[in-house]
Amino acid sequence: MARLIEFSRRSTGQLQKILTFYDERNGSDNYSRHFLKCLLEDVHRIAQTPTASSPSTRSDVRFFYLMGFTIIFRYNSKRVIVLSIRSSARKPLKIYQIK
């Protein structure tokens, strides 16, 4: 059975800022809709096999890259929670660095 997918309050706010930025910069929502579609497809895939993503220093937290962003999530047997959507250009947090 697939895991339930949730977005944290933080990741929801970050996603909204990302989508708004691209809408304003491009004068269109085409890229934002494409980004959102890719994000949702990848999160659904991760919900099926979360260990197919990159490990972090915490056993229950993993991450993957998408279109210049690092998507950080926590998972257990029932849920996948997207914790943060960070620009990959930012300095990585130590907790999310590969062991």
PDB file of C-alpha atoms in Angstrom:
ATOM      1  CA  MET A   1       0.000   0.000   0.000  1.00  0.00           C
ATOM      2  CA  ALA A   2       1.273   3.470  -0.864  1.00  0.00           C
ATOM      3  CA  ARG A   3       2.292   5.881   1.849  1.00  0.00           C
ATOM      4  CA  LEU A   4       0.200   8.978   2.520  1.00  0.00           C
ATOM      5  CA  ILE A   5       1.911  12.124   1.196  1.00  0.00           C
ATOM      6  CA  GLU A   6       1.933  15.310   3.264  1.00  0.00           C
ATOM      7  CA  PHE A   7       3.641  18.672   2.919  1.00  0.00           C
ATOM      8  CA  SER A   8       4.805  20.470   6.056  1.00  0.00           C
ATOM      9  CA  ARG A   9       3.769  24.061   6.659  1.00  0.00           C
ATOM     10  CA  ARG A  10       7.341  25.123   5.879  1.00  0.00           C
ATOM     11  CA  SER A  11       7.520  23.248   2.576  1.00  0.00           C
ATOM     12  CA  THR A  12       4.092  24.548   1.538  1.00  0.00           C
ATOM     13  CA  GLY A  13       5.257  28.132   2.110  1.00  0.00           C
ATOM     14  CA  GLN A  14       8.517  27.502   0.274  1.00  0.00           C
ATOM     15  CA  LEU A  15       6.683  25.951  -2.660  1.00  0.00           C
ATOM     16  CA  GLN A  16       4.299  28.893  -2.892  1.00  0.00           C
ATOM     17  CA  LYS A  17       7.236  31.339  -2.971  1.00  0.00           C
ATOM     18  CA  ILE A  18       8.984  29.297  -5.671  1.00  0.00           C
ATOM     19  CA  LEU A  19       5.878  29.140  -7.853  1.00  0.00           C
ATOM     20  CA  THR A  20       5.164  32.857  -7.389  1.00  0.00           C
ATOM     21  CA  PHE A  21       8.774  33.740  -8.250  1.00  0.00           C
ATOM     22  CA  TYR A  22       8.665  31.806 -11.523  1.00  0.00           C
ATOM     23  CA  ASP A  23       5.210  33.164 -12.409  1.00  0.00           C
ATOM     24  CA  GLU A  24       6.402  36.753 -11.948  1.00  0.00           C
ATOM     25  CA  ARG A  25       9.794  36.275 -13.582  1.00  0.00           C
ATOM     26  CA  ASN A  26       8.429  34.469 -16.635  1.00  0.00           C
ATOM     27  CA  GLY A  27       5.158  36.385 -16.960  1.00  0.00           C
ATOM     28  CA  SER A  28       3.400  33.035 -17.253  1.00  0.00           C
ATOM     29  CA  ASP A  29       2.571  30.055 -15.059  1.00  0.00           C
ATOM     30  CA  ASN A  30       3.791  27.473 -17.608  1.00  0.00           C
ATOM     31  CA  TYR A  31       7.094  26.762 -15.866  1.00  0.00           C
ATOM     32  CA  SER A  32       5.473  26.760 -12.415  1.00  0.00           C
ATOM     33  CA  ARG A  33       2.872  24.235 -13.529  1.00  0.00           C
ATOM     34  CA  HIS A  34       5.619  22.067 -15.051  1.00  0.00           C
ATOM     35  CA  PHE A  35       7.685  22.264 -11.841  1.00  0.00           C
ATOM     36  CA  LEU A  36       4.659  21.371  -9.697  1.00  0.00           C
ATOM     37  CA  LYS A  37       3.743  18.442 -11.951  1.00  0.00           C
ATOM     38  CA  CYS A  38       7.305  17.070 -11.781  1.00  0.00           C
ATOM     39  CA  LEU A  39       7.420  17.554  -8.009  1.00  0.00           C
ATOM     40  CA  LEU A  40       4.159  15.681  -7.440  1.00  0.00           C
ATOM     41  CA  GLU A  41       5.202  12.857  -9.781  1.00  0.00           C
ATOM     42  CA  ASP A  42       8.529  12.458  -7.974  1.00  0.00           C
ATOM     43  CA  VAL A  43       6.950  12.585  -4.507  1.00  0.00           C
ATOM     44  CA  HIS A  44       4.436   9.897  -5.545  1.00  0.00           C
ATOM     45  CA  ARG A  45       7.322   7.767  -6.812  1.00  0.00           C
ATOM     46  CA  ILE A  46       9.238   8.347  -3.566  1.00  0.00           C
ATOM     47  CA  ALA A  47       6.174   7.316  -1.549  1.00  0.00           C
ATOM     48  CA  GLN A  48       6.425   3.901  -3.222  1.00  0.00           C
ATOM     49  CA  THR A  49      10.170   3.445  -2.629  1.00  0.00           C
ATOM     50  CA  PRO A  50      11.642   6.132  -0.345  1.00  0.00           C
ATOM     51  CA  THR A  51      14.991   4.352  -0.090  1.00  0.00           C
ATOM     52  CA  ALA A  52      15.546   4.982  -3.815  1.00  0.00           C
ATOM     53  CA  SER A  53      16.490   8.562  -2.846  1.00  0.00           C
ATOM     54  CA  SER A  54      19.683   9.897  -1.261  1.00  0.00           C
ATOM     55  CA  PRO A  55      20.295   9.190   2.440  1.00  0.00           C
ATOM     56  CA  SER A  56      20.995  11.840   5.072  1.00  0.00           C
ATOM     57  CA  THR A  57      22.622  11.594   8.483  1.00  0.00           C
ATOM     58  CA  ARG A  58      19.198  10.725   9.944  1.00  0.00           C
ATOM     59  CA  SER A  59      17.810   7.310   9.088  1.00  0.00           C
ATOM     60  CA  ASP A  60      14.255   8.591   8.601  1.00  0.00           C
ATOM     61  CA  VAL A  61      15.189  11.630   6.483  1.00  0.00           C
ATOM     62  CA  ARG A  62      16.186  11.475   2.835  1.00  0.00           C
ATOM     63  CA  PHE A  63      16.357  13.874  -0.103  1.00  0.00           C
ATOM     64  CA  PHE A  64      16.290  14.102  -3.873  1.00  0.00           C
ATOM     65  CA  TYR A  65      17.056  16.763  -6.452  1.00  0.00           C
ATOM     66  CA  LEU A  66      14.565  18.285  -8.847  1.00  0.00           C
ATOM     67  CA  MET A  67      15.136  21.119 -11.317  1.00  0.00           C
ATOM     68  CA  GLY A  68      17.684  22.981  -9.186  1.00  0.00           C
ATOM     69  CA  PHE A  69      16.030  22.258  -5.828  1.00  0.00           C
ATOM     70  CA  THR A  70      16.696  19.821  -3.009  1.00  0.00           C
ATOM     71  CA  ILE A  71      13.526  18.169  -1.720  1.00  0.00           C
ATOM     72  CA  ILE A  72      13.961  16.948   1.862  1.00  0.00           C
ATOM     73  CA  PHE A  73      11.477  14.495   3.321  1.00  0.00           C
ATOM     74  CA  ARG A  74      10.854  12.235   6.307  1.00  0.00           C
ATOM     75  CA  TYR A  75       9.186   8.875   5.952  1.00  0.00           C
ATOM     76  CA  ASN A  76       7.881   5.907   7.896  1.00  0.00           C
ATOM     77  CA  SER A  77       5.738   2.915   6.978  1.00  0.00           C
ATOM     78  CA  LYS A  78       2.585   5.035   6.651  1.00  0.00           C
ATOM     79  CA  ARG A  79       3.609   8.533   5.503  1.00  0.00           C
ATOM     80  CA  VAL A  80       6.025  10.637   3.507  1.00  0.00           C
ATOM     81  CA  ILE A  81       6.266  14.216   4.766  1.00  0.00           C
ATOM     82  CA  VAL A  82       7.979  16.797   2.563  1.00  0.00           C
ATOM     83  CA  LEU A  83       9.905  18.911   5.074  1.00  0.00           C
ATOM     84  CA  SER A  84      11.657  21.467   2.910  1.00  0.00           C
ATOM     85  CA  ILE A  85      12.186  22.578  -0.680  1.00  0.00           C
ATOM     86  CA  ARG A  86      15.531  24.357  -0.877  1.00  0.00           C
ATOM     87  CA  SER A  87      17.471  25.847  -3.723  1.00  0.00           C
ATOM     88  CA  SER A  88      20.371  23.516  -4.512  1.00  0.00           C
ATOM     89  CA  ALA A  89      22.572  26.616  -4.753  1.00  0.00           C
ATOM     90  CA  ARG A  90      22.218  27.196  -1.006  1.00  0.00           C
ATOM     91  CA  LYS A  91      24.809  25.930   1.447  1.00  0.00           C
ATOM     92  CA  PRO A  92      23.614  22.461   2.504  1.00  0.00           C
ATOM     93  CA  LEU A  93      22.651  21.796   6.093  1.00  0.00           C
ATOM     94  CA  LYS A  94      24.897  19.293   7.875  1.00  0.00           C
ATOM     95  CA  ILE A  95      21.971  17.089   8.860  1.00  0.00           C
ATOM     96  CA  TYR A  96      21.185  16.506   5.197  1.00  0.00           C
ATOM     97  CA  GLN A  97      24.680  15.783   3.989  1.00  0.00           C
ATOM     98  CA  ILE A  98      25.380  12.257   2.835  1.00  0.00           C
ATOM     99  CA  LYS A  99      27.012  10.009   5.421  1.00  0.00           C
TER     100      LYS A  99
END
